[in-house]
Short mmCIF file of C-alpha atoms in Angstrom, two decimals:
data_model
loop_
_atom_site.label_atom_id
_atom_site.label_comp_id
_atom_site.label_asym_id
_atom_site.label_seq_id
_atom_site.Cartn_x
_atom_site.Cartn_y
_atom_site.Cartn_z
CA SER A 16 -24.47 19.29 -52.76
CA SER A 17 -24.38 18.16 -49.18
CA SER A 18 -21.34 17.61 -47.03
CA SER A 19 -21.15 15.17 -44.20
CA SER A 20 -18.78 15.11 -41.29
CA THR A 21 -17.80 12.15 -39.23
CA THR A 22 -16.82 12.39 -35.59
CA THR A 23 -14.51 9.70 -34.32
CA THR A 24 -14.51 9.07 -30.60
CA THR A 25 -11.77 7.02 -29.05
CA THR A 26 -12.41 5.57 -25.64
CA THR A 27 -9.87 3.98 -23.41
CA ASN A 28 -10.52 1.60 -20.61
CA PRO A 29 -10.68 3.63 -17.42
CA LEU A 30 -8.61 2.53 -14.46
CA PRO A 31 -10.58 0.45 -11.98
CA LEU A 32 -11.96 2.19 -8.92
CA MET A 33 -10.71 0.55 -5.75
CA LEU A 34 -12.76 0.98 -2.60
CA ILE A 35 -11.37 0.42 0.84
CA ASP A 36 -12.97 -0.82 4.02
CA LEU A 37 -12.61 1.44 7.03
CA GLY A 38 -14.08 -1.16 9.37
CA LEU A 39 -10.87 -1.37 11.41
CA ALA A 40 -10.30 2.39 11.51
CA ASP A 41 -9.53 3.70 14.98
CA PHE A 42 -8.39 6.84 16.77
CA TYR A 43 -4.71 6.91 17.60
CA LEU A 44 -3.74 6.96 21.26
CA PRO A 45 -0.05 6.78 22.23
CA ARG A 46 1.13 3.58 23.97
CA THR A 47 -1.99 1.70 22.87
CA ARG A 48 -1.93 -1.78 21.34
CA TYR A 49 -3.60 -2.08 17.96
CA ASN A 50 -4.58 -4.96 15.72
CA VAL A 51 -1.83 -5.89 13.24
CA ARG A 52 -4.26 -7.70 10.96
CA VAL A 53 -5.10 -4.52 9.07
CA ALA A 54 -4.32 -3.50 5.50
CA SER A 55 -3.66 -5.66 2.47
CA ARG A 56 -0.29 -7.42 2.58
CA HIS A 57 1.13 -5.49 -0.37
CA TYR A 58 0.52 -2.17 1.41
CA LYS A 59 1.44 -3.19 4.96
CA SER A 60 4.19 -1.27 6.68
CA PRO A 61 7.20 -3.14 8.08
CA GLU A 62 5.80 -2.58 11.59
CA LEU A 63 2.69 -4.55 10.72
CA LEU A 64 4.64 -7.26 8.93
CA ILE A 65 6.66 -8.04 12.07
CA GLY A 66 3.61 -7.88 14.34
CA TYR A 67 4.45 -4.65 16.19
CA GLU A 68 1.20 -3.65 17.96
CA TYR A 69 2.15 -0.14 19.14
CA TYR A 70 2.17 1.52 15.74
CA ASP A 71 1.06 5.04 14.82
CA TYR A 72 0.09 7.06 11.74
CA ALA A 73 3.29 6.01 10.00
CA ILE A 74 1.55 2.85 8.79
CA ASP A 75 -0.95 4.99 6.87
CA LEU A 76 1.84 7.03 5.30
CA TRP A 77 3.58 3.82 4.27
CA GLY A 78 0.42 2.67 2.47
CA VAL A 79 0.09 6.02 0.68
CA GLY A 80 3.77 5.80 -0.29
CA CYS A 81 3.21 2.34 -1.76
CA ILE A 82 0.29 3.63 -3.83
CA LEU A 83 2.25 6.67 -5.08
CA ALA A 84 5.30 4.54 -5.89
CA GLY A 85 3.05 2.16 -7.82
CA LEU A 86 1.67 5.03 -9.86
CA LEU A 87 5.12 6.46 -10.59
CA LEU A 88 6.69 3.12 -11.42
CA ARG A 89 3.59 1.84 -13.23
CA ARG A 90 3.77 -1.28 -11.14
CA GLU A 91 0.99 -2.06 -8.74
CA PRO A 92 1.69 -3.30 -6.15
CA VAL A 93 5.33 -2.29 -5.84
CA PHE A 94 6.19 -5.07 -3.38
CA ARG A 95 4.57 -8.44 -4.18
CA GLY A 96 5.30 -10.81 -1.33
CA LYS A 97 3.52 -14.14 -1.05
CA ASP A 98 3.36 -13.93 2.76
CA ASN A 99 4.40 -11.43 5.45
CA LEU A 100 8.00 -12.65 5.64
CA ASP A 101 8.42 -12.61 1.86
CA GLN A 102 6.81 -9.17 1.76
CA LEU A 103 9.30 -7.83 4.33
CA SER A 104 12.15 -9.45 2.41
CA LYS A 105 11.08 -7.68 -0.80
CA ILE A 106 10.90 -4.33 1.01
CA VAL A 107 14.35 -4.81 2.57
CA SER A 108 15.85 -5.84 -0.77
CA VAL A 109 14.85 -2.45 -2.23
CA LEU A 110 15.13 -0.10 0.76
CA GLY A 111 17.85 -1.80 2.79
CA THR A 112 18.06 -2.46 6.52
CA GLU A 113 19.72 0.70 7.79
CA GLU A 114 16.59 1.94 9.57
CA LEU A 115 15.52 -1.40 11.00
CA VAL A 116 15.89 -1.97 14.72
CA VAL A 117 16.11 -5.25 16.56
CA TYR A 118 12.60 -6.48 17.25
CA ASP A 119 12.16 -8.46 20.45
CA GLY A 120 8.77 -10.04 19.92
#
């Protein structure tokens, strides 16, 4: 008598791999103007959304925060604005305006 065994393998669809373009990467120098046309809208920091050109590493931390929040909330992207103003509005509706300063631009 012979016995046979069956192995069942279940595969799930892996998450897509997203690659980024570092073509606009630059070294940070204080009091230096930088291009605000960087990053995808859904990951842009408020500084970039209002056109503030003297930003620093905080914009990178904002983007990482958006990615982590998306993973935790299972919603990617977290903020889904249709343009920069709508994107800023969606951010403010969740986080509030307490930390915003008057922008004279």
